[in-house]
mmCIF file of C-alpha atoms in Angstrom:
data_model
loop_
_atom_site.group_PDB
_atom_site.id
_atom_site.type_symbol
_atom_site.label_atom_id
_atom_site.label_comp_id
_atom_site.label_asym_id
_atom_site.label_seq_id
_atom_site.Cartn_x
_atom_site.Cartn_y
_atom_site.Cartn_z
ATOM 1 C CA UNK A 12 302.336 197.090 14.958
ATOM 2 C CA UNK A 13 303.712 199.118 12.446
ATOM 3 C CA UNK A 14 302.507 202.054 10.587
ATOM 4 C CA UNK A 15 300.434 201.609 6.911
ATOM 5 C CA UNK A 16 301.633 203.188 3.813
ATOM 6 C CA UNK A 17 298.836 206.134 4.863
ATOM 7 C CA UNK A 18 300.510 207.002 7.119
ATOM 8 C CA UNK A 19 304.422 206.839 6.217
ATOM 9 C CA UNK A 20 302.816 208.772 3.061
ATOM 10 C CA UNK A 21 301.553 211.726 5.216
ATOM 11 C CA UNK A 22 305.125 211.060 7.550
ATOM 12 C CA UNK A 23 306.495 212.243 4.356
ATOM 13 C CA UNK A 24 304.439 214.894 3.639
ATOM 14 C CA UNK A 25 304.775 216.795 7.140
ATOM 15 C CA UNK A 26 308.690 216.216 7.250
ATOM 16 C CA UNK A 27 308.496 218.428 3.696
ATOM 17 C CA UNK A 28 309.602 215.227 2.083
ATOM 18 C CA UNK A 29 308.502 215.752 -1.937
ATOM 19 C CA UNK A 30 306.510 212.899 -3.489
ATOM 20 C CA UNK A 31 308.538 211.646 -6.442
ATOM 21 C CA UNK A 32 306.616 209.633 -9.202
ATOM 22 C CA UNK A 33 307.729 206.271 -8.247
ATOM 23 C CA UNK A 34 306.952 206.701 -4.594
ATOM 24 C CA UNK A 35 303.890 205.168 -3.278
ATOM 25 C CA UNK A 36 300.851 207.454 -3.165
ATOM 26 C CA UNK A 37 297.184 207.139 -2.145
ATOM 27 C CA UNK A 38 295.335 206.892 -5.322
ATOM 28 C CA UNK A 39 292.771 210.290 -4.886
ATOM 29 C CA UNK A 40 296.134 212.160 -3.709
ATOM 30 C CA UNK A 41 297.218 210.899 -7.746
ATOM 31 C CA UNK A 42 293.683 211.982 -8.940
ATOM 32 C CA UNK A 43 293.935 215.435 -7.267
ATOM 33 C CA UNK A 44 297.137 215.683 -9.009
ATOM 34 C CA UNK A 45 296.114 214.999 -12.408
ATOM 35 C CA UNK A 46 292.810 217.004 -12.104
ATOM 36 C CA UNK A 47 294.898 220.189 -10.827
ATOM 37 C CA UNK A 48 297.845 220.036 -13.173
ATOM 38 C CA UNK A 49 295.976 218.760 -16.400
ATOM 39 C CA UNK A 50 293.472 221.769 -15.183
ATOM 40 C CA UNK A 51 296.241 224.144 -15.433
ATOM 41 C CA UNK A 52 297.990 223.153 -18.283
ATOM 42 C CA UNK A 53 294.868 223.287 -19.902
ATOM 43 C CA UNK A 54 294.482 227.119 -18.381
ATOM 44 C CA UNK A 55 297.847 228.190 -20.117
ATOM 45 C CA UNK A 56 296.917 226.525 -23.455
ATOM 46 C CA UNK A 57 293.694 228.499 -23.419
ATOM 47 C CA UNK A 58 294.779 231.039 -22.181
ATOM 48 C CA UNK A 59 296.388 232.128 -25.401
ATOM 49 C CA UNK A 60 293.262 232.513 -27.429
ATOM 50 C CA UNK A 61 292.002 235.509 -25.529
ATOM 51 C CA UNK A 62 295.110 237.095 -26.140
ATOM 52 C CA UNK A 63 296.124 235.785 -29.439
ATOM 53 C CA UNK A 64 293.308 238.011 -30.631
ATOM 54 C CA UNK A 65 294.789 240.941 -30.372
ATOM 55 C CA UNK A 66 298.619 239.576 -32.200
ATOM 56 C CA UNK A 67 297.876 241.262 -35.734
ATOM 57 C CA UNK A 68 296.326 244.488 -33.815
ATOM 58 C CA UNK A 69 298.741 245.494 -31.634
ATOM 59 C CA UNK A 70 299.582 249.417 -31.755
ATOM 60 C CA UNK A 71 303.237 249.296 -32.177
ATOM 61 C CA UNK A 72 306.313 246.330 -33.509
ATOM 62 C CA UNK A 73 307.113 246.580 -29.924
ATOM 63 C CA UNK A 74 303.696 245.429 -28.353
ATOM 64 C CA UNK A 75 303.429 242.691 -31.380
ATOM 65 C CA UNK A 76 306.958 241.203 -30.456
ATOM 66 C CA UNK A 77 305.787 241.743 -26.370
ATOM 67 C CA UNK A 78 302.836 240.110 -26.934
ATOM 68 C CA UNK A 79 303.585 237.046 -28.836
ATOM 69 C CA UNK A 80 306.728 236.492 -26.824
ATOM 70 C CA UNK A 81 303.801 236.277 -23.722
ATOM 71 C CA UNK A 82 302.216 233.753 -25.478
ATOM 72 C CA UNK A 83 305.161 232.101 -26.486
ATOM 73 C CA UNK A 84 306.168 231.479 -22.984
ATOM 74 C CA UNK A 85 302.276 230.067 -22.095
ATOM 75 C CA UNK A 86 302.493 227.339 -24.449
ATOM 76 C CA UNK A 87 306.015 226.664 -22.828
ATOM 77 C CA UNK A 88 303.989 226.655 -19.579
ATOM 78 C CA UNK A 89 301.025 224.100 -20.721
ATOM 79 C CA UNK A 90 303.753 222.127 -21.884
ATOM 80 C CA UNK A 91 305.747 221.579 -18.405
ATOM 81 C CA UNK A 92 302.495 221.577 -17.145
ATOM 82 C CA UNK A 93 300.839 218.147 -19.208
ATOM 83 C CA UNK A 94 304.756 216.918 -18.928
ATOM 84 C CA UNK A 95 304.573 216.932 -14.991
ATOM 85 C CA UNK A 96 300.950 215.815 -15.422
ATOM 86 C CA UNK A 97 302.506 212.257 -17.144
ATOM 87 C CA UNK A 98 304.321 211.289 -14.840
ATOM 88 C CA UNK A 99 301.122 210.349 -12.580
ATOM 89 C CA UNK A 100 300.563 208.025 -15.337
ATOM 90 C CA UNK A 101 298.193 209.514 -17.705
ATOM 91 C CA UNK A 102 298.988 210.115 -21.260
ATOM 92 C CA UNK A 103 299.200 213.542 -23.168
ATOM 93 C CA UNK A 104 296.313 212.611 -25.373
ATOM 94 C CA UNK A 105 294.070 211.481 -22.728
ATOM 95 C CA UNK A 106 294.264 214.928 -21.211
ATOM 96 C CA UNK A 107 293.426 216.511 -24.617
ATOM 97 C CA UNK A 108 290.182 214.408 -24.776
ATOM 98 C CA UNK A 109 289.392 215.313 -21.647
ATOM 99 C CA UNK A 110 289.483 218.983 -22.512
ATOM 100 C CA UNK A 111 287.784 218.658 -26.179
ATOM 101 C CA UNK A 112 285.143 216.462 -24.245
ATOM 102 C CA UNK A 113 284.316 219.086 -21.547
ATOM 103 C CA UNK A 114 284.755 216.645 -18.835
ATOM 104 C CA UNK A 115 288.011 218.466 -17.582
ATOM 105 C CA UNK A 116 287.765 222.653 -16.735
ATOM 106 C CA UNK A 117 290.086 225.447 -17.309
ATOM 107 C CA UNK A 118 290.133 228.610 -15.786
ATOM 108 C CA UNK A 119 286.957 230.804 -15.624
ATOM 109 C CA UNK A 120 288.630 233.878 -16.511
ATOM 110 C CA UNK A 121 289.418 232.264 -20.123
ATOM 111 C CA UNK A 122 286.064 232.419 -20.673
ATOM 112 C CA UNK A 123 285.652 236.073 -21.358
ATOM 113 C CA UNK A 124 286.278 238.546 -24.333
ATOM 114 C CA UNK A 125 289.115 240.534 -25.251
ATOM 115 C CA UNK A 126 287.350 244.066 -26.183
ATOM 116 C CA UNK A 127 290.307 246.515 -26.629
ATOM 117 C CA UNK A 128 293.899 246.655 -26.421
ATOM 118 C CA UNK A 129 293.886 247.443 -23.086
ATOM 119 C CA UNK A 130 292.590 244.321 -21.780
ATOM 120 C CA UNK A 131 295.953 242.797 -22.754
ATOM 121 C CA UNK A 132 297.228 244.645 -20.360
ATOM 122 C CA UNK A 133 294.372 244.028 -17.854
ATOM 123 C CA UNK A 134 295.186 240.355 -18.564
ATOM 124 C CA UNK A 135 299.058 240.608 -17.781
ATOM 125 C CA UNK A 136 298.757 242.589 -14.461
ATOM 126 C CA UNK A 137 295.169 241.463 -12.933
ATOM 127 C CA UNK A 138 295.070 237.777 -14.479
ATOM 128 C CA UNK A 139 298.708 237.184 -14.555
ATOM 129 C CA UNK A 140 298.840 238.323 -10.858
ATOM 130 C CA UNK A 141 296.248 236.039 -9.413
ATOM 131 C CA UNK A 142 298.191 233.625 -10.788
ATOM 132 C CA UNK A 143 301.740 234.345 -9.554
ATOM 133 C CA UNK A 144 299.499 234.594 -5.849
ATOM 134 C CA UNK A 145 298.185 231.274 -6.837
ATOM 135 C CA UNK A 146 301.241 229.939 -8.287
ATOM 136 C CA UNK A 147 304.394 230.756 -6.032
ATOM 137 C CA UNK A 148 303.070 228.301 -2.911
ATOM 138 C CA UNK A 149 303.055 225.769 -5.675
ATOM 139 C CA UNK A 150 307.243 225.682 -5.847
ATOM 140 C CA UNK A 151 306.747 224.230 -2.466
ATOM 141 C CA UNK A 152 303.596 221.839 -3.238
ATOM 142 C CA UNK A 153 304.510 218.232 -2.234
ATOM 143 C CA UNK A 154 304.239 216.703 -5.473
ATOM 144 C CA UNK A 155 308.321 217.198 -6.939
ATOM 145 C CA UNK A 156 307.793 217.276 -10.667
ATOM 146 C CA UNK A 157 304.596 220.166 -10.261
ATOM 147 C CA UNK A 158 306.960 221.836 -7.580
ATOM 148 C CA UNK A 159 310.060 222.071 -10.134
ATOM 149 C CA UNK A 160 307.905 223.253 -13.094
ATOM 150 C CA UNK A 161 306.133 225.776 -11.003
ATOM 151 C CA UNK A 162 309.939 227.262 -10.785
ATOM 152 C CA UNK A 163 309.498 228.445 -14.110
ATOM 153 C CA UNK A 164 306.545 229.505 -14.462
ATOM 154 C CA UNK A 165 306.243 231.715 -11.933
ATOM 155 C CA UNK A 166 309.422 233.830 -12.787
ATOM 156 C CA UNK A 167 307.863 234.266 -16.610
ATOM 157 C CA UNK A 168 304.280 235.059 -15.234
ATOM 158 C CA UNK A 169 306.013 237.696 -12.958
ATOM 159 C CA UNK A 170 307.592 239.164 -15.528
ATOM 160 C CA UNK A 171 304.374 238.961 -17.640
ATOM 161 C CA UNK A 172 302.624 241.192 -14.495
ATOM 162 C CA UNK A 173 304.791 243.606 -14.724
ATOM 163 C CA UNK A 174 304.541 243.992 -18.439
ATOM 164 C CA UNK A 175 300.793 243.907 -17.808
ATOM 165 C CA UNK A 176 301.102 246.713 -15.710
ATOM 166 C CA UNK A 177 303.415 249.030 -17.670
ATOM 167 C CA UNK A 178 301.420 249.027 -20.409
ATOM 168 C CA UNK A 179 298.441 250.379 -18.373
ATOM 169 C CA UNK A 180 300.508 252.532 -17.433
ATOM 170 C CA UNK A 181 301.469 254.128 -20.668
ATOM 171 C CA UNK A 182 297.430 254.215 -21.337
ATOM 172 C CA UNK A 183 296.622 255.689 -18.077
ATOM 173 C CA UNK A 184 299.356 258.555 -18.915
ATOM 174 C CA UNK A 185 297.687 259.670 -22.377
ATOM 175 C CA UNK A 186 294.441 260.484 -24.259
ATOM 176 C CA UNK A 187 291.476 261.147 -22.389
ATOM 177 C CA UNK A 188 290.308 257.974 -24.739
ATOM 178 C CA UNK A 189 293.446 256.065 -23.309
ATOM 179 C CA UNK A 190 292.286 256.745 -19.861
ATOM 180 C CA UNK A 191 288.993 255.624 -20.752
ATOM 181 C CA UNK A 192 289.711 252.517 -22.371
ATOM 182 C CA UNK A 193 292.198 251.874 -19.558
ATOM 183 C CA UNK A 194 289.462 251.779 -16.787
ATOM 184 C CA UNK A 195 287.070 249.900 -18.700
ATOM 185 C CA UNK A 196 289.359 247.170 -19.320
ATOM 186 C CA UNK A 197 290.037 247.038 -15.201
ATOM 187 C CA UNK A 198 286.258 247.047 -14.986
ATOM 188 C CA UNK A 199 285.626 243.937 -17.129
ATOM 189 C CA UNK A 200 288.042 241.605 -15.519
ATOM 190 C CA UNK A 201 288.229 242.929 -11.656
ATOM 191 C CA UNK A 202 285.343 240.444 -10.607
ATOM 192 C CA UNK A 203 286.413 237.640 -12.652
ATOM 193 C CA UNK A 204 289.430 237.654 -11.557
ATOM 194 C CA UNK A 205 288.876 237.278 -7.839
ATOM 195 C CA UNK A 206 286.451 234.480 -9.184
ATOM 196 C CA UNK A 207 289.690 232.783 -10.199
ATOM 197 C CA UNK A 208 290.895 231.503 -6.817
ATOM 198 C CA UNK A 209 287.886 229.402 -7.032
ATOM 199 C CA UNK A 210 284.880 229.181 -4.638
ATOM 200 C CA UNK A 211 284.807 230.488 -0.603
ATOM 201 C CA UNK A 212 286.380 228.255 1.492
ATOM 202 C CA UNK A 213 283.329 226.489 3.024
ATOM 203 C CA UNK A 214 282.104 225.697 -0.775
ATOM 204 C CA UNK A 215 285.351 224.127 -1.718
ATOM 205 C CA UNK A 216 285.148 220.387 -1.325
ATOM 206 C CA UNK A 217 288.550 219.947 -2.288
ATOM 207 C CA UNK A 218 290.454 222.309 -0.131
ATOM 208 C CA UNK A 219 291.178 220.776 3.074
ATOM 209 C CA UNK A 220 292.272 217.804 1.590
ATOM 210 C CA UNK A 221 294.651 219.310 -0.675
ATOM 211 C CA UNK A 222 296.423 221.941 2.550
ATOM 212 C CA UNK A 223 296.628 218.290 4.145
ATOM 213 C CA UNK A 224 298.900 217.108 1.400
ATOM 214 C CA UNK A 225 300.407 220.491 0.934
ATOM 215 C CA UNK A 226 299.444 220.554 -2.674
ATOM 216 C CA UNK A 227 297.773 223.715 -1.221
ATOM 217 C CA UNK A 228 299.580 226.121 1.106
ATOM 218 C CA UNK A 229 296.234 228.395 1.238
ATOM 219 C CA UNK A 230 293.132 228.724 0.767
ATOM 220 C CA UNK A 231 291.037 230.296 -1.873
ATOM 221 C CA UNK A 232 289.693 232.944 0.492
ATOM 222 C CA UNK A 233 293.027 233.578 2.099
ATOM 223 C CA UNK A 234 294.794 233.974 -1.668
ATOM 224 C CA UNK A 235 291.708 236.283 -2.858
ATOM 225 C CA UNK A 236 292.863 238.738 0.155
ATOM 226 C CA UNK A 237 296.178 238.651 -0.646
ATOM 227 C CA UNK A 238 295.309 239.717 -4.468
ATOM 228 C CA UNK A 239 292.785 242.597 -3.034
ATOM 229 C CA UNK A 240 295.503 244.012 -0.558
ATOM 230 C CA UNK A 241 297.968 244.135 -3.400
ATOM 231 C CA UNK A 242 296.011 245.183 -6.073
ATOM 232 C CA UNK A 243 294.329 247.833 -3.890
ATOM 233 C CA UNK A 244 297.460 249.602 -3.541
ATOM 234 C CA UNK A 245 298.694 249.187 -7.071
ATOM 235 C CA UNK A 246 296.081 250.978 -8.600
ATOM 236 C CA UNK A 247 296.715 254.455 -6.979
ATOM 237 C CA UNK A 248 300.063 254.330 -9.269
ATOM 238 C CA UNK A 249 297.434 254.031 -12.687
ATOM 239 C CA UNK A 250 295.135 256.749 -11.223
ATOM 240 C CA UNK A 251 292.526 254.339 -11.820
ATOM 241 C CA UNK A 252 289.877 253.069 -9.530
ATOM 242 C CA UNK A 253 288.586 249.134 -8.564
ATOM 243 C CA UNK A 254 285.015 249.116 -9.799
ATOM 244 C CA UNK A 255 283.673 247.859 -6.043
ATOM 245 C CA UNK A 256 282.294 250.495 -4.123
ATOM 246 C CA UNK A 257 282.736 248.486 -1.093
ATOM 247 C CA UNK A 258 286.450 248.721 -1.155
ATOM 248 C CA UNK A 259 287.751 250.163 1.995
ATOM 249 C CA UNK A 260 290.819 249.958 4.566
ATOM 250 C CA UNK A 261 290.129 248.374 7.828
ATOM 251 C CA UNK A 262 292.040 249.999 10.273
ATOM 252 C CA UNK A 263 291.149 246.826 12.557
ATOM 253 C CA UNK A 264 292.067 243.149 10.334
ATOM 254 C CA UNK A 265 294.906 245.727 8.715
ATOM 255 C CA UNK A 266 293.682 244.658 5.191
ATOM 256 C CA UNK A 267 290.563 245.880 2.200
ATOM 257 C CA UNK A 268 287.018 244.664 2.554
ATOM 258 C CA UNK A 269 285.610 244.119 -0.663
ATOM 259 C CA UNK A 270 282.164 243.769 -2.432
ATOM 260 C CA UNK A 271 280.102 240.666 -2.544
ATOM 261 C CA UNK A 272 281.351 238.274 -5.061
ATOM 262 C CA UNK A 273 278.651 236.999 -7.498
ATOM 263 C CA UNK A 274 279.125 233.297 -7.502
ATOM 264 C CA UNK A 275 276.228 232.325 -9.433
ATOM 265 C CA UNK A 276 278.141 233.988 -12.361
ATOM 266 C CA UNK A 277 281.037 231.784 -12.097
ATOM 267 C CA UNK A 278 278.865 228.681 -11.636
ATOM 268 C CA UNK A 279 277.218 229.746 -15.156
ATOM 269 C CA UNK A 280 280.934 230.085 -16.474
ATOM 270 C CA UNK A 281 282.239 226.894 -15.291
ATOM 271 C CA UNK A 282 279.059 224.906 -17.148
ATOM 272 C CA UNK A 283 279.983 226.115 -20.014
ATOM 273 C CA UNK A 284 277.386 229.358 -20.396
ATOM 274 C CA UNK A 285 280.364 232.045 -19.725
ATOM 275 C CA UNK A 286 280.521 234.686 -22.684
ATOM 276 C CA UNK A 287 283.233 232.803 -24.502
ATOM 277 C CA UNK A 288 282.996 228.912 -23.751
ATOM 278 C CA UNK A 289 281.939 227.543 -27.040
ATOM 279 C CA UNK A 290 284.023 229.807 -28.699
ATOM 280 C CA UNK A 291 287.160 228.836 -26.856
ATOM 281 C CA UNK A 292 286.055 224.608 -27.225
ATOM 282 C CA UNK A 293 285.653 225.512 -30.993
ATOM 283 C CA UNK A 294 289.342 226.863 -31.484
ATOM 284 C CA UNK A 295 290.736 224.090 -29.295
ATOM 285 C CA UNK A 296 289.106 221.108 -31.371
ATOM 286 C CA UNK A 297 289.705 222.654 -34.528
ATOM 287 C CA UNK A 298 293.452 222.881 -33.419
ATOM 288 C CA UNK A 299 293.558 219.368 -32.380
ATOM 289 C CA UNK A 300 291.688 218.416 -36.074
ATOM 290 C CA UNK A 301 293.951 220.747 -38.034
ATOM 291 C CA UNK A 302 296.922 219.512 -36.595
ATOM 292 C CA UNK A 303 296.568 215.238 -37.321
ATOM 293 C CA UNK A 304 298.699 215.217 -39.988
ATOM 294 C CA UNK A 305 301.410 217.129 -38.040
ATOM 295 C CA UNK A 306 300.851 214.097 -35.350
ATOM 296 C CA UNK A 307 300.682 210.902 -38.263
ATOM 297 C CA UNK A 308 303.643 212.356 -39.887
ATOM 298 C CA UNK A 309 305.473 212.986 -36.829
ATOM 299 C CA UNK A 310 304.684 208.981 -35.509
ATOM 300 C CA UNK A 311 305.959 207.906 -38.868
ATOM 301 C CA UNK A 312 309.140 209.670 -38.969
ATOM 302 C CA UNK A 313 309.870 208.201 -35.355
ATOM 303 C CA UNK A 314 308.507 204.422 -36.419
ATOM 304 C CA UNK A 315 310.778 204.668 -39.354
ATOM 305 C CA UNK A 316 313.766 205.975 -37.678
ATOM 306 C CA UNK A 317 313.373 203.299 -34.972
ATOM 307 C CA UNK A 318 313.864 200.622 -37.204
ATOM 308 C CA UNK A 319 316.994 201.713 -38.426
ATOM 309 C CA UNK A 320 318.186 201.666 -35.153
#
C-alpha cells in the first residue's frame, strides 16, 4: 500500500524539500500560512505609524532622510509579505478586511506610543532585533515564496538594528537629558518586546505544529533567550541598564535569567485594550477610505487599457 499525500507532504518537508504554491498541501498547513504571513505583513504596514510620528520631528536632515528611508523599506516589506501571502490563494483585499475588521492581529509591540525621539531608536535596535531573531530561521521556512521574501527582509531589518543602535548611541554619549531620555526609551519597550515572540511554549497552541512543518525552526521561548543573551551584552556598549532586576549570568545554562514576563498585559494588548489599538485601527481604515479613488482610478486605467489590447 502506498503512502497518502500526508505523508509524501511531510517526506518533503524532512528532505528540506520547499513547498511551492502549486504543490499539494494539507489545508491547515495553507491556513497557518496565510494567518502568519498576512499577520506579518500586516506588522510591517503598522508598524510605520509608530514611527511615522516622529518624520516631521526629527532633530537633524540626516535623521529625517534615515528615518523615512526605514519606513520606506517597511512598506516594501508588507508588500512582499501580502505578495507571498497570494499565492496561498487569498486575495490582497481580503487580507485588508481582515485587518480593518479586527479578525486578523499584528504585532503587540505596534500597539504602544512613541514618547520621544529616542524611542525611534529603541524601535530600530530592540524591536527591529527581535525581529531579525524571529525572522532569519524564516529564509529556511518550508513554504518557498515566504522563504525567498524573508531574504530581503532580513538584510534591511539588520541594517535597520544597527541604525537603531547608533543612534542610542549618539544619545547615550551626550546631555545628561540625552542619557535620560535614552534609558527611558529602553525602559518602555524592554518588556514588550520580549512579549513579541509570542506566548511560553506550553501556551502556544500553534507551535509544535508549525516546527513540524518547519515553518518554525524555534520556539518562542528558545528565540526570547536568544534576544536576552544578545541584548544583555549589547547594552554595556550604551552604558545603559535593562530595567529587570532579575537579570543575571548563570555560570551553569551559560546564558541570562530574566524577570517574570507579565502575560496578562499582552493578552490585554492583543484584544485590542493595548495603549494604542484604536488609534492604530483608526489610521489604517482611514488609509484604506482615503485612498478609493486611488484604487477606482487605478481599475479604470487598467480596464481601459485592456481593451485596447
Amino acid at each position: 500500500m502506498g503512502i497518502n499525500l500526508e505523508e509524501q507532504f511531510q517526506q518533503k518537508i524532512d528532505q528540506e524539500i520547499k513547498i511551492e504554491p502549486k504543490d499539494w498541501m494539507p489545508q491547515k498547513y495553507r491556513h497557518t500560512l496565510i494567518r502568519q504571513i498576512s499577520q506579518h505583513a500586516h506588522s510591517e504596514v503598522v508598524g510605520m505609524l509608530p514611527e511615522g510620528n516622529w518624520i516631521s520631528r526629527a532633530p537633524s536632515l540626516k535623521r529625517k532622510a534615515i528615518l523615512l528611508a526605514k519606513i520606506q523599506d517597511e512598506a516594501g516589506h508588507g508588500l512582499y509579505l501580502y505578495s507571498a501571502a497570494e499565492t496561498l490563494g487569498i486575495s490582497r483585499d481580503e487580507m485588508y478586511e481582515q485587518l480593518h475588521s479586527g479578525k486578523a492581529k499584528y504585532s503587540s509591540i505596534f500597539n504602544y506610543p512613541t514618547l520621544t525621539w529616542a524611542d525611534m531608536g529603541a524601535i530600530g535596535w530592540l524591536v527591529d532585533g527581535a525581529a531579525i531573531l524571529n525572522q532569519v530561521p524564516l529564509c529556511r521556512t518550508s513554504y518557498g515564496p515566504y522563504a525567498r521574501a524573508m531574504i530581503r527582509v532580513c538584510k534591511e531589518e539588520s541594517f535597520h538594528q544597527r541604525q537603531g543602535f547608533e543612534s542610542l548611541l549618539v544619545l547615550s554619549k551626550g546631555t545628561e537629558d540625552q542619557k535620560r531620555m535614552c534609558q527611558e526609551a529602553i525602559n518602555r519597550w524592554w518588556w514588550p518586546c520580549l512579549m513579541m515572540f509570542g506566548p511560553p511554549d506550553d501556551q502556544s497552541p500553534n507551535t509544535i505544529q508549525s516546527m513540524q512543518w518547519k515553518i518554525k525552526r524555534f520556539s518562542n521561548d528558545e528565540l526570547r533567550q536568544k534576544f536576552v543573551n544578545m541584548i544583555a551584552e549589547q547594552i554595556k556598549i550604551l552604558g545603559m541598564t535593562l530595567p529587570d532586576p532579575d537579570l543575571e549570568w548563570n555560570e551553569e545554562t551559560m546564558q541570562y535569567d530574566f524577570g517574570k514576563i507579565n502575560w496578562e498585559e499582552l493578552k490585554q494588548v492583543i484584544q485590542g485594550n493595548g495603549p494604542c489599538n484604536k488609534e492604530r485601527m483608526d489610521a489604517r481604515r482611514k488609509a484604506w477610505n482615503d485612498g478609493e479613488w486611488v484604487r477606482d482610478a487605478a481599475s479604470a486605467y487598467a480596464a481601459k487599457h485592456s481593451k485596447q489590447l
